Every structure is written in structure tokens, then in C-alpha cells.
mmCIF file of C-alpha atoms in Angstrom:
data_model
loop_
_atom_site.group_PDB
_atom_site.id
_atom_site.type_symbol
_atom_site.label_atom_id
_atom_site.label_comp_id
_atom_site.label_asym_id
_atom_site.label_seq_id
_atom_site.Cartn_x
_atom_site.Cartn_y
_atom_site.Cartn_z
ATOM 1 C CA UNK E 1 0.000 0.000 0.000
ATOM 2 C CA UNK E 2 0.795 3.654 -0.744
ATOM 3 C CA UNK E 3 -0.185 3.878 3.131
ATOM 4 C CA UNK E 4 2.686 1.769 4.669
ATOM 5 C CA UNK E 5 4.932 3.665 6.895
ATOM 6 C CA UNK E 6 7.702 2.270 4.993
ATOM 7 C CA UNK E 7 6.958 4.016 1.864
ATOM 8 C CA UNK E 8 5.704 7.095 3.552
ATOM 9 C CA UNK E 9 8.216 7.795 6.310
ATOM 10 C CA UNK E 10 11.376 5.007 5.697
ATOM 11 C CA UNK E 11 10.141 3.527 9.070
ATOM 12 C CA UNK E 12 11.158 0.033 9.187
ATOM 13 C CA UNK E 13 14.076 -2.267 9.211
ATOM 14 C CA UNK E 14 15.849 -4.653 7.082
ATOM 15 C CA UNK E 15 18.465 -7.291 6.883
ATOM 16 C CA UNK E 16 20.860 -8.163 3.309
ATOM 17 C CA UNK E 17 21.439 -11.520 3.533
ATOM 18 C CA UNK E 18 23.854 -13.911 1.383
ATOM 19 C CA UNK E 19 22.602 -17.125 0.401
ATOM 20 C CA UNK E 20 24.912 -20.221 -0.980
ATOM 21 C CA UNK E 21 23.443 -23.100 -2.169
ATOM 22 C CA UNK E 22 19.965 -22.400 -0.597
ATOM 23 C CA UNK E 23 21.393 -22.373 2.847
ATOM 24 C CA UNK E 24 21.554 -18.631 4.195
ATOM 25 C CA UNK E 25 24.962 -17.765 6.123
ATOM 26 C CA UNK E 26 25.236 -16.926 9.327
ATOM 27 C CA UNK E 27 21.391 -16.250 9.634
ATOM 28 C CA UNK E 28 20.774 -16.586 13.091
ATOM 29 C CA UNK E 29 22.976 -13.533 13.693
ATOM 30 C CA UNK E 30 21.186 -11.750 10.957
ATOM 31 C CA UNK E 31 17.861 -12.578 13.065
ATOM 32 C CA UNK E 32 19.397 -11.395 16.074
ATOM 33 C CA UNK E 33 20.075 -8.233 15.049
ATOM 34 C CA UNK E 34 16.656 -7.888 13.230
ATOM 35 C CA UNK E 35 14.809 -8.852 16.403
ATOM 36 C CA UNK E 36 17.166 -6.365 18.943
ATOM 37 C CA UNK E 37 16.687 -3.285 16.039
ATOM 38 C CA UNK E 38 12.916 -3.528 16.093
ATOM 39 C CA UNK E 39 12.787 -3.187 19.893
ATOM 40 C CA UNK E 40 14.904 -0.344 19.309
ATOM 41 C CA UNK E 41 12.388 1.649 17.957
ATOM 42 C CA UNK E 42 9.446 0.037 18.984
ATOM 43 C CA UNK E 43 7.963 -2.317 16.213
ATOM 44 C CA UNK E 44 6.466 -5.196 17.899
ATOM 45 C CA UNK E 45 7.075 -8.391 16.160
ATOM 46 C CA UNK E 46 4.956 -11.587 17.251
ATOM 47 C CA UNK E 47 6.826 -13.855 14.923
ATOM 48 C CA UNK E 48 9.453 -16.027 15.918
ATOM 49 C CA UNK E 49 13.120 -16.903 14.126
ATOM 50 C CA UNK E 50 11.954 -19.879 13.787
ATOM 51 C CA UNK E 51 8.985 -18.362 11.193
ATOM 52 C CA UNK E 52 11.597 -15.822 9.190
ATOM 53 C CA UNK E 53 13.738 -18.926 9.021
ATOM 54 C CA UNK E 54 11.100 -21.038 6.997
ATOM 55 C CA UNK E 55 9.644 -17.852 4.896
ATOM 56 C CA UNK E 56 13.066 -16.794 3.777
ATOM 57 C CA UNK E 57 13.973 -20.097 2.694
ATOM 58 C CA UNK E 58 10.587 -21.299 1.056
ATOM 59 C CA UNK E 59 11.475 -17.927 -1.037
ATOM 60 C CA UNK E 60 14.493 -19.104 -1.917
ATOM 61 C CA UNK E 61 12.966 -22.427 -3.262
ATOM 62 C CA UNK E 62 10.322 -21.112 -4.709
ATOM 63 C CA UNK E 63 12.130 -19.029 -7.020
ATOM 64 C CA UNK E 64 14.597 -21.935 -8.180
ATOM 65 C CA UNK E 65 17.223 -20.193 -5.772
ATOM 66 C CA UNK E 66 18.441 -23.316 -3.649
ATOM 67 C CA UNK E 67 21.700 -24.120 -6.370
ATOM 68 C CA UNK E 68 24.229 -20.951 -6.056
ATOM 69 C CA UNK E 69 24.500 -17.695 -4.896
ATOM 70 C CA UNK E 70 21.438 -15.227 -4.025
ATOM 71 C CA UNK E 71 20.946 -12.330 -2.765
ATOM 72 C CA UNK E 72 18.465 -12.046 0.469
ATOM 73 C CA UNK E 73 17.052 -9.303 1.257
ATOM 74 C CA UNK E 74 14.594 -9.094 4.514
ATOM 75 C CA UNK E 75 12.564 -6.257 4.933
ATOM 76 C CA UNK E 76 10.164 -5.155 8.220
ATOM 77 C CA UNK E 77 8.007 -1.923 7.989
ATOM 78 C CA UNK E 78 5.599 -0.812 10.882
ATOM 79 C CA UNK E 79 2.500 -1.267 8.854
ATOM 80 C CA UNK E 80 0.310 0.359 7.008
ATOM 81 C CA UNK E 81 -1.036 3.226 8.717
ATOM 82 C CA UNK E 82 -3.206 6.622 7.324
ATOM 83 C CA UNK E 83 -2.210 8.513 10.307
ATOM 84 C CA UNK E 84 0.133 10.913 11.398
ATOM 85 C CA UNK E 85 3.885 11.349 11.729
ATOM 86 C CA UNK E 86 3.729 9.606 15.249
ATOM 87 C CA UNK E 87 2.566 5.890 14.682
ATOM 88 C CA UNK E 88 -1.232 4.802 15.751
ATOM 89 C CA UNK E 89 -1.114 2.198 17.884
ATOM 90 C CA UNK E 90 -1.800 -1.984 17.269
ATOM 91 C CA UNK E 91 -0.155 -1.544 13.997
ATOM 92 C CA UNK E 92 0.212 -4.843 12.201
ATOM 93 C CA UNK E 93 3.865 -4.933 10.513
ATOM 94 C CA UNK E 94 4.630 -5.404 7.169
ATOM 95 C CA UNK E 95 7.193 -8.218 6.048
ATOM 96 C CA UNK E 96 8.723 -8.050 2.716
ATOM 97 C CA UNK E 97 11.646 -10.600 1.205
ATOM 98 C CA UNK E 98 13.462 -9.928 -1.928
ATOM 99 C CA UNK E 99 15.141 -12.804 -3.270
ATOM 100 C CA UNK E 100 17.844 -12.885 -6.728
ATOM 101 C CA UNK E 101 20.703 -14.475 -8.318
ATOM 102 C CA UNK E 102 23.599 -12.625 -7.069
ATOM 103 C CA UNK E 103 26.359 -12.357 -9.808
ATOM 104 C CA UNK E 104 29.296 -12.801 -8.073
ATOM 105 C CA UNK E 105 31.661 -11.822 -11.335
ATOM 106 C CA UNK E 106 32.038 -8.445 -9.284
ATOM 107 C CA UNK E 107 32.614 -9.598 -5.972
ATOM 108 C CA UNK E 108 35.290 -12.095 -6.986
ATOM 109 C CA UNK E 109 36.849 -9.352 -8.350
ATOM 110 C CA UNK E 110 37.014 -6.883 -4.974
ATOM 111 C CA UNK E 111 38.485 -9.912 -3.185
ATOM 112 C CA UNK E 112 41.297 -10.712 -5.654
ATOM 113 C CA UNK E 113 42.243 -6.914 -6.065
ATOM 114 C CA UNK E 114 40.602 -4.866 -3.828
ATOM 115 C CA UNK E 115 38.544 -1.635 -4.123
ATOM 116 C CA UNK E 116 38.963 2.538 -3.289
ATOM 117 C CA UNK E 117 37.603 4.260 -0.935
ATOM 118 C CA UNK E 118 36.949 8.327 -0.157
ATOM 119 C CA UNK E 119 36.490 10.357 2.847
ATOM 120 C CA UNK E 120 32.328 11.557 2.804
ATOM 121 C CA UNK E 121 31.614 15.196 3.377
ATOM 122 C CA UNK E 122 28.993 16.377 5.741
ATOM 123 C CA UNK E 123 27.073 12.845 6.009
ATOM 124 C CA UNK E 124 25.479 11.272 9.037
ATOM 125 C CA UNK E 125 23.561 7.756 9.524
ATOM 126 C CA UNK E 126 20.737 8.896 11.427
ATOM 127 C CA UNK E 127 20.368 5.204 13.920
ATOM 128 C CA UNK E 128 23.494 4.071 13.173
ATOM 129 C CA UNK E 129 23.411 1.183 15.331
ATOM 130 C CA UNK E 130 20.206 -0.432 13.423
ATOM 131 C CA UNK E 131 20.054 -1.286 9.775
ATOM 132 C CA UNK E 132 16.935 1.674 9.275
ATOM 133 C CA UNK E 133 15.289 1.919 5.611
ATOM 134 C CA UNK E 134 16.309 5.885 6.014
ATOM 135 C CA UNK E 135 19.387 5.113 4.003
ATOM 136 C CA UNK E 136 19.534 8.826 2.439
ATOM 137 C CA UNK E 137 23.451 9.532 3.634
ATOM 138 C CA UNK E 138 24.295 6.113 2.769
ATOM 139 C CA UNK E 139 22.869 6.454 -1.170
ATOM 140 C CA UNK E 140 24.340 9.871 -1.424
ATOM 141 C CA UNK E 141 27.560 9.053 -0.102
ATOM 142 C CA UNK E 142 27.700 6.380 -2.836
ATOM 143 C CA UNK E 143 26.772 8.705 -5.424
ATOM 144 C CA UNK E 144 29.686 10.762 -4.144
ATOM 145 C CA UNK E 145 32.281 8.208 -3.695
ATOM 146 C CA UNK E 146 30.719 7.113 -7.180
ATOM 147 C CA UNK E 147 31.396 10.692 -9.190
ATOM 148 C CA UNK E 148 35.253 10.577 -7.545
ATOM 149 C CA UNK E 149 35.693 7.222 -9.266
ATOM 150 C CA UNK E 150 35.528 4.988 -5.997
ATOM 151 C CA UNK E 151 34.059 2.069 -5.223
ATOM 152 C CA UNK E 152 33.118 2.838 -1.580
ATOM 153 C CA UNK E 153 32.700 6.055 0.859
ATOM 154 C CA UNK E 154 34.013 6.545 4.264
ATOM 155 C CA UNK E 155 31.236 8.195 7.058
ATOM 156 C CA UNK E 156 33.450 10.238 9.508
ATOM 157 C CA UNK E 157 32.709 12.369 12.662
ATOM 158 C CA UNK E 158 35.369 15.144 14.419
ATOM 159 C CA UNK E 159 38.218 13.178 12.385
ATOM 160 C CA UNK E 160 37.385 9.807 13.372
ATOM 161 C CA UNK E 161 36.372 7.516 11.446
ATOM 162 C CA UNK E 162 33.659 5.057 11.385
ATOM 163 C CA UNK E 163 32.364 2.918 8.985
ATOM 164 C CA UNK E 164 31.075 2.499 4.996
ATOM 165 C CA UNK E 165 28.513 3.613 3.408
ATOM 166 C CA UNK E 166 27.647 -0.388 2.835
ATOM 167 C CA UNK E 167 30.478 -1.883 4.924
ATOM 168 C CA UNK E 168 32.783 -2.064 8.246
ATOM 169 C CA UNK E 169 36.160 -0.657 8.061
ATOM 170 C CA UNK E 170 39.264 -3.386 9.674
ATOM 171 C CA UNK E 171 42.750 -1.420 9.545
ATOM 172 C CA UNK E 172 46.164 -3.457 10.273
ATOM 173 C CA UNK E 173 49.721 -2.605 11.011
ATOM 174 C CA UNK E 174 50.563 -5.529 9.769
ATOM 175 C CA UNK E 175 50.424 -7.806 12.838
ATOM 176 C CA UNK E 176 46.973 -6.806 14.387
ATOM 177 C CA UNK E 177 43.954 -5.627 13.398
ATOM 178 C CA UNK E 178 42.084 -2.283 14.546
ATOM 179 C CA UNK E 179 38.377 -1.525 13.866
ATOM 180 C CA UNK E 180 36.216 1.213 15.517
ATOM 181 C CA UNK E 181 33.737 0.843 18.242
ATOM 182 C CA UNK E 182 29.863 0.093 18.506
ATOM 183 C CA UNK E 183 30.425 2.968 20.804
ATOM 184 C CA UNK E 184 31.188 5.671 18.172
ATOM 185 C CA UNK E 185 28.251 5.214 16.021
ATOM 186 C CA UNK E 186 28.526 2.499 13.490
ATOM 187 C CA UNK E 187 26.685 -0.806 12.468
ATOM 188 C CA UNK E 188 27.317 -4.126 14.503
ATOM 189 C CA UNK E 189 28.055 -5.693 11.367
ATOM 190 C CA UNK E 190 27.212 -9.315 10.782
ATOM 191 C CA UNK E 191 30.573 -9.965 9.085
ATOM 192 C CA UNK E 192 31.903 -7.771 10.808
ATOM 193 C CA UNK E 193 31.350 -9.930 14.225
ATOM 194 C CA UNK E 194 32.377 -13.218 12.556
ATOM 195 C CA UNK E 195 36.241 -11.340 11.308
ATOM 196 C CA UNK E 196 36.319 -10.113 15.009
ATOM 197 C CA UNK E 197 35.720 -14.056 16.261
ATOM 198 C CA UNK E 198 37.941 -15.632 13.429
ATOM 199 C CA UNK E 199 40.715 -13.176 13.920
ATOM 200 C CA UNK E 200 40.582 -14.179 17.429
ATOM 201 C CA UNK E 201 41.003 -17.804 16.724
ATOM 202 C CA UNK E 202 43.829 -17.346 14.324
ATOM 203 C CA UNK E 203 45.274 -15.866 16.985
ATOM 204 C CA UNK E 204 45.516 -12.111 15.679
ATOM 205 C CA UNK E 205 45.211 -9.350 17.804
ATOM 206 C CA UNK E 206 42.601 -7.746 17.745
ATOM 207 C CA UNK E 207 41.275 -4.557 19.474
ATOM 208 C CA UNK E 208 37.735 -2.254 18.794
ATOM 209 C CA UNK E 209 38.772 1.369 19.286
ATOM 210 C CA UNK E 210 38.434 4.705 17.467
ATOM 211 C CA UNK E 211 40.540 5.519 14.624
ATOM 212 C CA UNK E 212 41.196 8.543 12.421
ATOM 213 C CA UNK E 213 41.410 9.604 9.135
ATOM 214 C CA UNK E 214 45.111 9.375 9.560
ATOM 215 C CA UNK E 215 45.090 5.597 11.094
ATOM 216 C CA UNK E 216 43.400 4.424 7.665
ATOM 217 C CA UNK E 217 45.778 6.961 5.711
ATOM 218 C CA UNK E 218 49.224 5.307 7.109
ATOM 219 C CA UNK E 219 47.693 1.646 7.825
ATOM 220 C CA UNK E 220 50.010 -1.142 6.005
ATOM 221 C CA UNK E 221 46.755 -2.972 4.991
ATOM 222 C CA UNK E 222 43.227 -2.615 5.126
ATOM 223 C CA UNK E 223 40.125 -4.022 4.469
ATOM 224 C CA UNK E 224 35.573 -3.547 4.076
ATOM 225 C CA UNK E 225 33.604 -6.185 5.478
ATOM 226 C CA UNK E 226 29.834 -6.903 4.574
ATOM 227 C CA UNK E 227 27.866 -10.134 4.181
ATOM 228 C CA UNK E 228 27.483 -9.763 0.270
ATOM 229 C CA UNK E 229 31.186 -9.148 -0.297
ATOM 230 C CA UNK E 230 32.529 -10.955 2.747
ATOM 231 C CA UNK E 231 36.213 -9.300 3.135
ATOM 232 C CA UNK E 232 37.390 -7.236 -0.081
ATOM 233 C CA UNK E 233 40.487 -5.330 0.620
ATOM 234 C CA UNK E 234 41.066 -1.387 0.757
ATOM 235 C CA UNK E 235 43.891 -0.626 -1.423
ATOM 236 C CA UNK E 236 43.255 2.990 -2.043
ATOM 237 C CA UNK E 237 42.090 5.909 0.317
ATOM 238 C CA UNK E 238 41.374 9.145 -1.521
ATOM 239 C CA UNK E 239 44.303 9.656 -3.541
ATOM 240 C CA UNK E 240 46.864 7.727 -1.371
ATOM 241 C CA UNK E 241 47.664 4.051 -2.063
ATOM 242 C CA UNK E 242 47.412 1.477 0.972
ATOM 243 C CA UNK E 243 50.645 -0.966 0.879
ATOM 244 C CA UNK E 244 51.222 -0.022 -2.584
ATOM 245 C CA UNK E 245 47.774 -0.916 -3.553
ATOM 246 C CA UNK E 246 47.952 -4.432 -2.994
ATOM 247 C CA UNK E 247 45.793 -6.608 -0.376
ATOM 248 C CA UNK E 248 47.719 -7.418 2.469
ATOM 249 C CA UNK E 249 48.617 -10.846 4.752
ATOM 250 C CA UNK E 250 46.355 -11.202 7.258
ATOM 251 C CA UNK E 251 43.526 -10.136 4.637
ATOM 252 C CA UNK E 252 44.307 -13.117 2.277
ATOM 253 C CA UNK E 253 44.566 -15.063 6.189
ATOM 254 C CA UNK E 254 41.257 -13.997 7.126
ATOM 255 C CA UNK E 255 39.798 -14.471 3.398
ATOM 256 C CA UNK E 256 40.535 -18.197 3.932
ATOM 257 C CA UNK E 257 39.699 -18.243 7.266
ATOM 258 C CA UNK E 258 36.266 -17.188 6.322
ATOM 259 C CA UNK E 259 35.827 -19.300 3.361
ATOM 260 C CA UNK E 260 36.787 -22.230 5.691
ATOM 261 C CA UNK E 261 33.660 -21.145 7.461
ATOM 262 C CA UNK E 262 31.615 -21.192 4.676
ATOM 263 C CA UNK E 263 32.368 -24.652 3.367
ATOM 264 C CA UNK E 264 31.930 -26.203 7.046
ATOM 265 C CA UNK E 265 28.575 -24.246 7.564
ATOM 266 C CA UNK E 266 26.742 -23.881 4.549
ATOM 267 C CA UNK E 267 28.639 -26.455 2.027
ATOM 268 C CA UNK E 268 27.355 -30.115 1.884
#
């Protein structure tokens, strides 16, 4: 409807999901986060994981998506609703899924060589912390990053900075790994969390804390996490090349490391 809150206001939440082979990685995290976001701002959902878990995956089946890669997309409005600004109350919430091939020709490609990255002027996430349908700063900051020839923008506040328009941001010194904070305003990426727990099993350091402009500037690697791309190195920062523009060590370590994952998780 032309009446759902959604449409009218960008009140809602939703979750990108990756799907291999009809199984979808690492969804109960995804789920978690859905769940926790929507008490954030108050939409009541009676539904259990258990539910998403079946709908999402009879979508996948029913459009011939169970061989391969898809894209998942899972999306929660507040309802439909005629009234104001301010919600009415007992609204029933609207559930959406968006299921496709993904073509992974692209992605591939970041992995093996890595993508650029600029510095975003004057943009702020508004709800940082949940994945909100108001993506406004995150659309124009790609356009941005976009018309300077980049692949990716970088949201930052009083010099720090903080996190993708679409990803997280990991920087390395070339023995541990540095990422910012929940604290200062960024997304508890899904992939995100899972780098944080294999890094810790591979036994590299690891440590959450802010970072500047000038950490990411004179890092000897970097790399973007998201669940689409997985881990995709940074190789190029405004006009300044990171490492010489090549991916680094422990981002080809944790690249394996994660595929590892995959093919014990989601790989018959």
C-alpha cells in the first residue's frame, strides 16, 4: 500500500542476507540483530526466528534459488497506517523478502584486487546502530564516492572515522587488526562480528577502538567487510595508495579463514 509507513516515512528495518546453495549464512545472527533493532524503535514483532527462518527459505525455493548464490534481502516496515507522523497504535507490521541471483563476477573481483575508498563530506547515519530503511546519507555518499571514481565512501565524525557507506572498516599494522567501536556510532556488522571471532582464533590481535582519518591513511593494509562481499580489501584511500595498492597478509589469512567457514557451515 501507498499507506505503509515504509513508503511514507522510511520507518522500518531490514536485513541483506547472502545465500549459498539455498542455505543462508550466518542467519541466526542476521535474526538477532533484526529482532534487537525492532525493539529499538518500537515495532512489535509476534513472529518467531523460527517463522523468518522457513519464509526466507521457502522464497528461496520457490524461485529456483536453492543451487548458487542469491541475494536475500529481509525487509520489516511498521505497517500500514493513514495517520500521522507519530505511529497509531496496534499496527500490524509489514514483512517483505526480496530474493535474486547474485552475480558474483564483481565480488570475486574486490576480493582478488581490492577496491577505493573516499572520505564523505557532511554525512550522518541517522540510527546508526540499526540497519533503518532511512538510508539517504548512505545512497548519497555512494553517489559521491561514485562521481570521484571509488568504489566505496568513508562516514566520519570530528576526524574519526567510522564505517562504509555499505560496509565495516578493519585497519592493520601488519600484525593486528584495529576496527572502531559500537560505541562511536557504526553498524554491529554481521561480518563484521564473525572477522572479530575468526581473527581471534587465528590468533591475531585484535582490538575495537576509534581511529582517524590518519590511522586508515598510514595503515600497512586494510580491508571492508559486509555479508554480500565478505572481506574485499582497501587498497586505495582518496588519492593515497594502501601498501602499494595491494591486499595485504592477514587479509588473504582472514579471506581463507572465512571461506573455511563457509564450506563447514553452509557447504554439503
Amino acid at each position: 500500500s501507498i499507506f505503509d509507513r515504509g513508503f511514507t516515512y522510511g520507518d522500518g528495518l531490514f536485513e541483506t542476507m547472502r545465500s549459498y546453495d539455498g542455505t543462508i549464512f550466518a542467519l541466526d545472527l542476521h535474526l538477532e540483530r533484526l529482532v534487537g533493532s525492532a525493539k529499538i524503535i518500537g515495532i512489535s514483532l509476534r513472529q518467531s526466528k523460527k517463522y523468518f527462518s522457513n519464509i526466507l527459505h521457502n522464497t528461496l525455493k520457490t524461485n529456483g534459488l536453492t543451487n548458487g548464490n542469491a541475494y536475500v534481502k529481509l525487509i520489516i516496515t511498521r505497517g500500514l497506517d493513514c495517520g500521522r507522523i507519530i505511529p497509531s497504535k496496534s499496527l500490524k507490521p509489514t514483512i517483505a523478502i526480496v530474493a535474486r541471483p547474485l552475480e558474483v563476477k564483481k565480488v570475486k573481483h574486490y576480493q582478488q584486487k581490492g577496491m577505493g575508498a573516499v572520505f564523505l563530506s557532511n554525512k550522518i547515519r541517522s540510527i546508526p546502530q540499526i540497519k533503518s530503511l532511512n538510508l539517504m546519507a548512505n545512497i548519497t555518499g555512494l553517489i559521491e564516492a561514485n562521481q570521484r571514481r571509488m568504489q566505496e565512501g568513508i562516514f566520519t565524525h570530528a576526524d574519526k572515522i567510522l564505517e562504509g557507506a555499505i560496509t565495516n572498516i578493519f585497519i592493520s599494522d601488519g600484525k593486528s587488526l584495529k576496527t572502531p567501536p559500537i560505541k562511536d556510532g557504526i553498524l554491529a556488522g554481521v561480518t563484521r562480528r564473525l572477522v572479530i571471532e575468526l581473527a581471534k582464533k587465528q590468533g591475531i590481535k585484535i582490538v575495537e577502538i576509534s581511529l582517524t582519518m590518519e590511522d586508515l591513511k598510514n595503515s600497512a593494509e586494510a580491508f571492508l567487510t559486509n555479508s554480500i562481499m565478505e572481506i574485499v580489501p582497501l587498497v586505495k584511500i582518496e588519492k593515497k595508495l594502501i601498501d602499494h595498492g595491494l591486499p595485504g597478509i592477514l587479509t588473504r589469512r582472514l579471506q581463507q579463514a572465512y571461506k573455511q567457514t563457509l564450506l563447514k557451515q553452509v557447504i554439503p
